[in-house]
Amino acid sequence: MVSSLPHPTTSAGRDGLAALLARPAKAVVALDFDGTLAEIVPDPERARAHPGAVEALAALAPQVASIAVVTGRPAGVAVRYGGFAGVPGLEHLVVLGHYGAERWDAVTGTVQAAAPHPGVAAVRAELPGFLDRAGAWPGVWIEEKGRAVAVHTRRALDPERAFEALKGPLGDLATHHGLVLEPGRMVLELRPPGMDKGVALAEYVREVGAGSVLYAGDDLGDLPAFAAVEKLRSDGTPGLLVCSGSTEVPELTDRADLAVQGPPEVVAFLTALADTVRGA
């Protein structure tokens, strides 16, 4: 059955996969949402989990310690767009939203959240006028994310030029209000410091007492989670890093143990992993 799985290209990745298959009940399988479980779309509000994703997760979840969806979205939004609530088999699923500042778990169906950072409200109020002063970039728009604010350039006439032109000024604005700027795939997010997927993932892995960890992501915001898995590996916890392939983010592909081509292949990988674990 193992032959049905893609083979990691690194020795660390092969060790991580072997550890997961040897003791799946001690494994945490963690995944980004947008670009990993859901296709990247021009309007983030229209993103939905790829067909087959929930079925694959429901097949895998009972076999492992936990499945964690780690996302910059509000936890409730990711649950709604993913279709995760009330699904038989997903009792072992949690959503770490806003980079871990919010947490939804399938057992209770509730969201737990920390207090919001005051700088986000200040940026939210200032950003529309700030962008007007920054220059004419038709198609650039603001996404309200509750505990963060994002500026998207994908719809601009020249997305990459708008992205590069706004990165510096938005970085200064974030610093002024005690926030940090996180670049992504044609998106610039302003959010509180200390919130990243690496912190969220490392804390959750420690909480669960995982014996191994798999993380799959597609964007620059997933690099801290990759770094967290690399640190866990250096401390003796095997791990596997999967890149949901994108030519826009070669930094992630270069550090991955295994690269697959977007959400359809992520779903195929999760399905094969569930089948392999069940047949072991």
PDB file of N, CA and C in Angstrom, residues 111-181:
ATOM      1  N   VAL A 111     -15.810  28.349  18.889  1.00  0.00           N
ATOM      2  CA  VAL A 111     -14.559  29.068  18.635  1.00  0.00           C
ATOM      3  C   VAL A 111     -14.080  29.718  19.929  1.00  0.00           C
ATOM      4  N   GLN A 112     -12.817  29.489  20.254  1.00  0.00           N
ATOM      5  CA  GLN A 112     -12.160  30.179  21.366  1.00  0.00           C
ATOM      6  C   GLN A 112     -11.206  31.203  20.772  1.00  0.00           C
ATOM      7  N   ALA A 113     -11.159  32.404  21.380  1.00  0.00           N
ATOM      8  CA  ALA A 113     -10.376  33.476  20.768  1.00  0.00           C
ATOM      9  C   ALA A 113      -9.717  34.346  21.825  1.00  0.00           C
ATOM     10  N   ALA A 114      -8.522  34.850  21.481  1.00  0.00           N
ATOM     11  CA  ALA A 114      -7.823  35.819  22.323  1.00  0.00           C
ATOM     12  C   ALA A 114      -8.352  37.219  22.040  1.00  0.00           C
ATOM     13  N   ALA A 115      -8.007  38.166  22.898  1.00  0.00           N
ATOM     14  CA  ALA A 115      -8.434  39.556  22.701  1.00  0.00           C
ATOM     15  C   ALA A 115      -7.763  40.130  21.451  1.00  0.00           C
ATOM     16  N   PRO A 116      -8.474  40.978  20.691  1.00  0.00           N
ATOM     17  CA  PRO A 116      -7.894  41.543  19.468  1.00  0.00           C
ATOM     18  C   PRO A 116      -6.833  42.591  19.762  1.00  0.00           C
ATOM     19  N   HIS A 117      -5.897  42.766  18.837  1.00  0.00           N
ATOM     20  CA  HIS A 117      -4.842  43.786  18.942  1.00  0.00           C
ATOM     21  C   HIS A 117      -5.428  45.139  18.530  1.00  0.00           C
ATOM     22  N   PRO A 118      -5.211  46.214  19.322  1.00  0.00           N
ATOM     23  CA  PRO A 118      -5.806  47.508  18.977  1.00  0.00           C
ATOM     24  C   PRO A 118      -5.284  48.103  17.675  1.00  0.00           C
ATOM     25  N   GLY A 119      -4.068  47.715  17.257  1.00  0.00           N
ATOM     26  CA  GLY A 119      -3.513  48.251  16.016  1.00  0.00           C
ATOM     27  C   GLY A 119      -4.301  47.865  14.791  1.00  0.00           C
ATOM     28  N   VAL A 120      -5.000  46.723  14.845  1.00  0.00           N
ATOM     29  CA  VAL A 120      -5.784  46.279  13.687  1.00  0.00           C
ATOM     30  C   VAL A 120      -6.936  47.236  13.431  1.00  0.00           C
ATOM     31  N   ALA A 121      -7.618  47.659  14.495  1.00  0.00           N
ATOM     32  CA  ALA A 121      -8.725  48.605  14.335  1.00  0.00           C
ATOM     33  C   ALA A 121      -8.223  49.930  13.776  1.00  0.00           C
ATOM     34  N   ALA A 122      -7.041  50.378  14.231  1.00  0.00           N
ATOM     35  CA  ALA A 122      -6.486  51.637  13.750  1.00  0.00           C
ATOM     36  C   ALA A 122      -6.149  51.547  12.266  1.00  0.00           C
ATOM     37  N   VAL A 123      -5.539  50.450  11.851  1.00  0.00           N
ATOM     38  CA  VAL A 123      -5.197  50.264  10.439  1.00  0.00           C
ATOM     39  C   VAL A 123      -6.456  50.155   9.586  1.00  0.00           C
ATOM     40  N   ARG A 124      -7.448  49.452  10.110  1.00  0.00           N
ATOM     41  CA  ARG A 124      -8.697  49.286   9.372  1.00  0.00           C
ATOM     42  C   ARG A 124      -9.317  50.645   9.033  1.00  0.00           C
ATOM     43  N   ALA A 125      -9.274  51.561   9.993  1.00  0.00           N
ATOM     44  CA  ALA A 125      -9.856  52.886   9.776  1.00  0.00           C
ATOM     45  C   ALA A 125      -9.015  53.725   8.824  1.00  0.00           C
ATOM     46  N   GLU A 126      -7.708  53.553   8.871  1.00  0.00           N
ATOM     47  CA  GLU A 126      -6.796  54.418   8.114  1.00  0.00           C
ATOM     48  C   GLU A 126      -6.528  53.925   6.699  1.00  0.00           C
ATOM     49  N   LEU A 127      -6.682  52.641   6.470  1.00  0.00           N
ATOM     50  CA  LEU A 127      -6.203  52.029   5.230  1.00  0.00           C
ATOM     51  C   LEU A 127      -6.857  52.574   3.957  1.00  0.00           C
ATOM     52  N   PRO A 128      -8.175  52.772   3.889  1.00  0.00           N
ATOM     53  CA  PRO A 128      -8.747  53.266   2.618  1.00  0.00           C
ATOM     54  C   PRO A 128      -8.137  54.585   2.165  1.00  0.00           C
ATOM     55  N   GLY A 129      -8.013  55.560   3.064  1.00  0.00           N
ATOM     56  CA  GLY A 129      -7.393  56.826   2.704  1.00  0.00           C
ATOM     57  C   GLY A 129      -5.920  56.670   2.400  1.00  0.00           C
ATOM     58  N   PHE A 130      -5.266  55.779   3.114  1.00  0.00           N
ATOM     59  CA  PHE A 130      -3.840  55.519   2.899  1.00  0.00           C
ATOM     60  C   PHE A 130      -3.603  55.013   1.476  1.00  0.00           C
ATOM     61  N   LEU A 131      -4.445  54.081   1.026  1.00  0.00           N
ATOM     62  CA  LEU A 131      -4.280  53.544  -0.322  1.00  0.00           C
ATOM     63  C   LEU A 131      -4.579  54.602  -1.383  1.00  0.00           C
ATOM     64  N   ASP A 132      -5.535  55.479  -1.112  1.00  0.00           N
ATOM     65  CA  ASP A 132      -5.815  56.568  -2.050  1.00  0.00           C
ATOM     66  C   ASP A 132      -4.590  57.461  -2.228  1.00  0.00           C
ATOM     67  N   ARG A 133      -3.895  57.718  -1.135  1.00  0.00           N
ATOM     68  CA  ARG A 133      -2.701  58.578  -1.196  1.00  0.00           C
ATOM     69  C   ARG A 133      -1.506  57.853  -1.793  1.00  0.00           C
ATOM     70  N   ALA A 134      -1.509  56.528  -1.736  1.00  0.00           N
ATOM     71  CA  ALA A 134      -0.357  55.745  -2.202  1.00  0.00           C
ATOM     72  C   ALA A 134      -0.263  55.690  -3.718  1.00  0.00           C
ATOM     73  N   GLY A 135      -1.327  56.104  -4.416  1.00  0.00           N
ATOM     74  CA  GLY A 135      -1.281  56.095  -5.878  1.00  0.00           C
ATOM     75  C   GLY A 135      -2.481  55.388  -6.464  1.00  0.00           C
ATOM     76  N   ALA A 136      -2.650  55.534  -7.753  1.00  0.00           N
ATOM     77  CA  ALA A 136      -3.797  54.948  -8.442  1.00  0.00           C
ATOM     78  C   ALA A 136      -3.474  53.504  -8.831  1.00  0.00           C
ATOM     79  N   TRP A 137      -4.102  52.554  -8.143  1.00  0.00           N
ATOM     80  CA  TRP A 137      -3.909  51.141  -8.448  1.00  0.00           C
ATOM     81  C   TRP A 137      -5.285  50.482  -8.608  1.00  0.00           C
ATOM     82  N   PRO A 138      -5.946  50.716  -9.756  1.00  0.00           N
ATOM     83  CA  PRO A 138      -7.273  50.134  -9.963  1.00  0.00           C
ATOM     84  C   PRO A 138      -7.247  48.620  -9.775  1.00  0.00           C
ATOM     85  N   GLY A 139      -8.251  48.132  -9.074  1.00  0.00           N
ATOM     86  CA  GLY A 139      -8.348  46.697  -8.834  1.00  0.00           C
ATOM     87  C   GLY A 139      -7.802  46.258  -7.502  1.00  0.00           C
ATOM     88  N   VAL A 140      -6.976  47.083  -6.848  1.00  0.00           N
ATOM     89  CA  VAL A 140      -6.484  46.748  -5.516  1.00  0.00           C
ATOM     90  C   VAL A 140      -7.639  46.884  -4.525  1.00  0.00           C
ATOM     91  N   TRP A 141      -7.799  45.926  -3.642  1.00  0.00           N
ATOM     92  CA  TRP A 141      -8.916  45.979  -2.703  1.00  0.00           C
ATOM     93  C   TRP A 141      -8.521  45.443  -1.335  1.00  0.00           C
ATOM     94  N   ILE A 142      -9.326  45.800  -0.345  1.00  0.00           N
ATOM     95  CA  ILE A 142      -9.058  45.485   1.059  1.00  0.00           C
ATOM     96  C   ILE A 142      -9.956  44.335   1.505  1.00  0.00           C
ATOM     97  N   GLU A 143      -9.356  43.339   2.147  1.00  0.00           N
ATOM     98  CA  GLU A 143     -10.129  42.249   2.744  1.00  0.00           C
ATOM     99  C   GLU A 143     -10.126  42.400   4.263  1.00  0.00           C
ATOM    100  N   GLU A 144     -11.295  42.460   4.858  1.00  0.00           N
ATOM    101  CA  GLU A 144     -11.449  42.527   6.309  1.00  0.00           C
ATOM    102  C   GLU A 144     -11.356  41.113   6.882  1.00  0.00           C
ATOM    103  N   LYS A 145     -10.383  40.875   7.762  1.00  0.00           N
ATOM    104  CA  LYS A 145     -10.176  39.535   8.299  1.00  0.00           C
ATOM    105  C   LYS A 145     -10.361  39.472   9.814  1.00  0.00           C
ATOM    106  N   GLY A 146     -11.023  40.478  10.380  1.00  0.00           N
ATOM    107  CA  GLY A 146     -11.294  40.455  11.807  1.00  0.00           C
ATOM    108  C   GLY A 146     -10.087  40.829  12.635  1.00  0.00           C
ATOM    109  N   ARG A 147      -9.144  39.943  12.799  1.00  0.00           N
ATOM    110  CA  ARG A 147      -7.936  40.183  13.579  1.00  0.00           C
ATOM    111  C   ARG A 147      -6.755  40.584  12.708  1.00  0.00           C
ATOM    112  N   ALA A 148      -7.016  40.831  11.444  1.00  0.00           N
ATOM    113  CA  ALA A 148      -6.000  41.278  10.499  1.00  0.00           C
ATOM    114  C   ALA A 148      -6.706  41.972   9.344  1.00  0.00           C
ATOM    115  N   VAL A 149      -5.924  42.674   8.529  1.00  0.00           N
ATOM    116  CA  VAL A 149      -6.445  43.333   7.331  1.00  0.00           C
ATOM    117  C   VAL A 149      -5.498  42.997   6.185  1.00  0.00           C
ATOM    118  N   ALA A 150      -6.065  42.668   5.021  1.00  0.00           N
ATOM    119  CA  ALA A 150      -5.237  42.276   3.875  1.00  0.00           C
ATOM    120  C   ALA A 150      -5.532  43.177   2.684  1.00  0.00           C
ATOM    121  N   VAL A 151      -4.474  43.486   1.931  1.00  0.00           N
ATOM    122  CA  VAL A 151      -4.592  44.259   0.698  1.00  0.00           C
ATOM    123  C   VAL A 151      -4.238  43.330  -0.457  1.00  0.00           C
ATOM    124  N   HIS A 152      -5.189  43.124  -1.366  1.00  0.00           N
ATOM    125  CA  HIS A 152      -5.006  42.205  -2.492  1.00  0.00           C
ATOM    126  C   HIS A 152      -4.688  42.991  -3.768  1.00  0.00           C
ATOM    127  N   THR A 153      -3.708  42.494  -4.515  1.00  0.00           N
ATOM    128  CA  THR A 153      -3.351  43.130  -5.787  1.00  0.00           C
ATOM    129  C   THR A 153      -3.644  42.240  -6.994  1.00  0.00           C
ATOM    130  N   ARG A 154      -4.171  41.052  -6.783  1.00  0.00           N
ATOM    131  CA  ARG A 154      -4.367  40.098  -7.880  1.00  0.00           C
ATOM    132  C   ARG A 154      -5.287  40.625  -8.975  1.00  0.00           C
ATOM    133  N   ARG A 155      -6.241  41.500  -8.617  1.00  0.00           N
ATOM    134  CA  ARG A 155      -7.173  42.034  -9.610  1.00  0.00           C
ATOM    135  C   ARG A 155      -6.660  43.308 -10.285  1.00  0.00           C
ATOM    136  N   ALA A 156      -5.515  43.824  -9.854  1.00  0.00           N
ATOM    137  CA  ALA A 156      -4.975  45.048 -10.447  1.00  0.00           C
ATOM    138  C   ALA A 156      -4.547  44.796 -11.892  1.00  0.00           C
ATOM    139  N   LEU A 157      -4.436  45.868 -12.670  1.00  0.00           N
ATOM    140  CA  LEU A 157      -4.007  45.724 -14.059  1.00  0.00           C
ATOM    141  C   LEU A 157      -2.609  45.144 -14.145  1.00  0.00           C
ATOM    142  N   ASP A 158      -1.744  45.521 -13.205  1.00  0.00           N
ATOM    143  CA  ASP A 158      -0.393  44.968 -13.119  1.00  0.00           C
ATOM    144  C   ASP A 158      -0.196  44.491 -11.682  1.00  0.00           C
ATOM    145  N   PRO A 159      -0.632  43.259 -11.361  1.00  0.00           N
ATOM    146  CA  PRO A 159      -0.618  42.790  -9.977  1.00  0.00           C
ATOM    147  C   PRO A 159       0.751  42.836  -9.305  1.00  0.00           C
ATOM    148  N   GLU A 160       1.798  42.412 -10.025  1.00  0.00           N
ATOM    149  CA  GLU A 160       3.122  42.350  -9.411  1.00  0.00           C
ATOM    150  C   GLU A 160       3.675  43.751  -9.150  1.00  0.00           C
ATOM    151  N   ARG A 161       3.439  44.678 -10.080  1.00  0.00           N
ATOM    152  CA  ARG A 161       3.929  46.045  -9.890  1.00  0.00           C
ATOM    153  C   ARG A 161       3.217  46.711  -8.710  1.00  0.00           C
ATOM    154  N   ALA A 162       1.905  46.518  -8.620  1.00  0.00           N
ATOM    155  CA  ALA A 162       1.157  47.069  -7.496  1.00  0.00           C
ATOM    156  C   ALA A 162       1.637  46.462  -6.184  1.00  0.00           C
ATOM    157  N   PHE A 163       1.875  45.166  -6.192  1.00  0.00           N
ATOM    158  CA  PHE A 163       2.355  44.468  -5.001  1.00  0.00           C
ATOM    159  C   PHE A 163       3.680  45.071  -4.520  1.00  0.00           C
ATOM    160  N   GLU A 164       4.627  45.218  -5.429  1.00  0.00           N
ATOM    161  CA  GLU A 164       5.942  45.741  -5.058  1.00  0.00           C
ATOM    162  C   GLU A 164       5.862  47.211  -4.629  1.00  0.00           C
ATOM    163  N   ALA A 165       5.003  47.992  -5.299  1.00  0.00           N
ATOM    164  CA  ALA A 165       4.890  49.408  -4.963  1.00  0.00           C
ATOM    165  C   ALA A 165       4.278  49.623  -3.595  1.00  0.00           C
ATOM    166  N   LEU A 166       3.378  48.762  -3.182  1.00  0.00           N
ATOM    167  CA  LEU A 166       2.671  48.947  -1.915  1.00  0.00           C
ATOM    168  C   LEU A 166       3.371  48.274  -0.739  1.00  0.00           C
ATOM    169  N   LYS A 167       4.269  47.350  -1.008  1.00  0.00           N
ATOM    170  CA  LYS A 167       4.880  46.581   0.068  1.00  0.00           C
ATOM    171  C   LYS A 167       5.602  47.464   1.080  1.00  0.00           C
ATOM    172  N   GLY A 168       6.415  48.415   0.600  1.00  0.00           N
ATOM    173  CA  GLY A 168       7.152  49.286   1.512  1.00  0.00           C
ATOM    174  C   GLY A 168       6.242  50.193   2.331  1.00  0.00           C
ATOM    175  N   PRO A 169       5.352  50.967   1.692  1.00  0.00           N
ATOM    176  CA  PRO A 169       4.451  51.838   2.443  1.00  0.00           C
ATOM    177  C   PRO A 169       3.565  51.080   3.426  1.00  0.00           C
ATOM    178  N   LEU A 170       3.072  49.934   3.042  1.00  0.00           N
ATOM    179  CA  LEU A 170       2.231  49.171   3.960  1.00  0.00           C
ATOM    180  C   LEU A 170       3.053  48.611   5.120  1.00  0.00           C
ATOM    181  N   GLY A 171       4.306  48.277   4.854  1.00  0.00           N
ATOM    182  CA  GLY A 171       5.187  47.851   5.936  1.00  0.00           C
ATOM    183  C   GLY A 171       5.388  48.961   6.966  1.00  0.00           C
ATOM    184  N   ASP A 172       5.552  50.194   6.479  1.00  0.00           N
ATOM    185  CA  ASP A 172       5.701  51.336   7.387  1.00  0.00           C
ATOM    186  C   ASP A 172       4.419  51.554   8.185  1.00  0.00           C
ATOM    187  N   LEU A 173       3.271  51.433   7.533  1.00  0.00           N
ATOM    188  CA  LEU A 173       1.994  51.600   8.221  1.00  0.00           C
ATOM    189  C   LEU A 173       1.816  50.539   9.307  1.00  0.00           C
ATOM    190  N   ALA A 174       2.165  49.319   8.982  1.00  0.00           N
ATOM    191  CA  ALA A 174       2.046  48.243   9.966  1.00  0.00           C
ATOM    192  C   ALA A 174       2.926  48.529  11.183  1.00  0.00           C
ATOM    193  N   THR A 175       4.172  48.912  10.943  1.00  0.00           N
ATOM    194  CA  THR A 175       5.096  49.205  12.042  1.00  0.00           C
ATOM    195  C   THR A 175       4.571  50.337  12.920  1.00  0.00           C
ATOM    196  N   HIS A 176       4.019  51.357  12.299  1.00  0.00           N
ATOM    197  CA  HIS A 176       3.500  52.517  13.035  1.00  0.00           C
ATOM    198  C   HIS A 176       2.423  52.115  14.039  1.00  0.00           C
ATOM    199  N   HIS A 177       1.659  51.078  13.693  1.00  0.00           N
ATOM    200  CA  HIS A 177       0.562  50.649  14.568  1.00  0.00           C
ATOM    201  C   HIS A 177       0.882  49.372  15.347  1.00  0.00           C
ATOM    202  N   GLY A 178       2.172  49.012  15.400  1.00  0.00           N
ATOM    203  CA  GLY A 178       2.570  47.852  16.184  1.00  0.00           C
ATOM    204  C   GLY A 178       2.221  46.525  15.556  1.00  0.00           C
ATOM    205  N   LEU A 179       2.050  46.516  14.238  1.00  0.00           N
ATOM    206  CA  LEU A 179       1.722  45.295  13.516  1.00  0.00           C
ATOM    207  C   LEU A 179       2.905  44.856  12.664  1.00  0.00           C
ATOM    208  N   VAL A 180       2.749  43.743  11.983  1.00  0.00           N
ATOM    209  CA  VAL A 180       3.761  43.268  11.040  1.00  0.00           C
ATOM    210  C   VAL A 180       3.086  43.088   9.682  1.00  0.00           C
ATOM    211  N   LEU A 181       3.895  43.163   8.626  1.00  0.00           N
ATOM    212  CA  LEU A 181       3.399  42.945   7.266  1.00  0.00           C
ATOM    213  C   LEU A 181       3.825  41.565   6.798  1.00  0.00           C
TER     214      LEU A 181
END
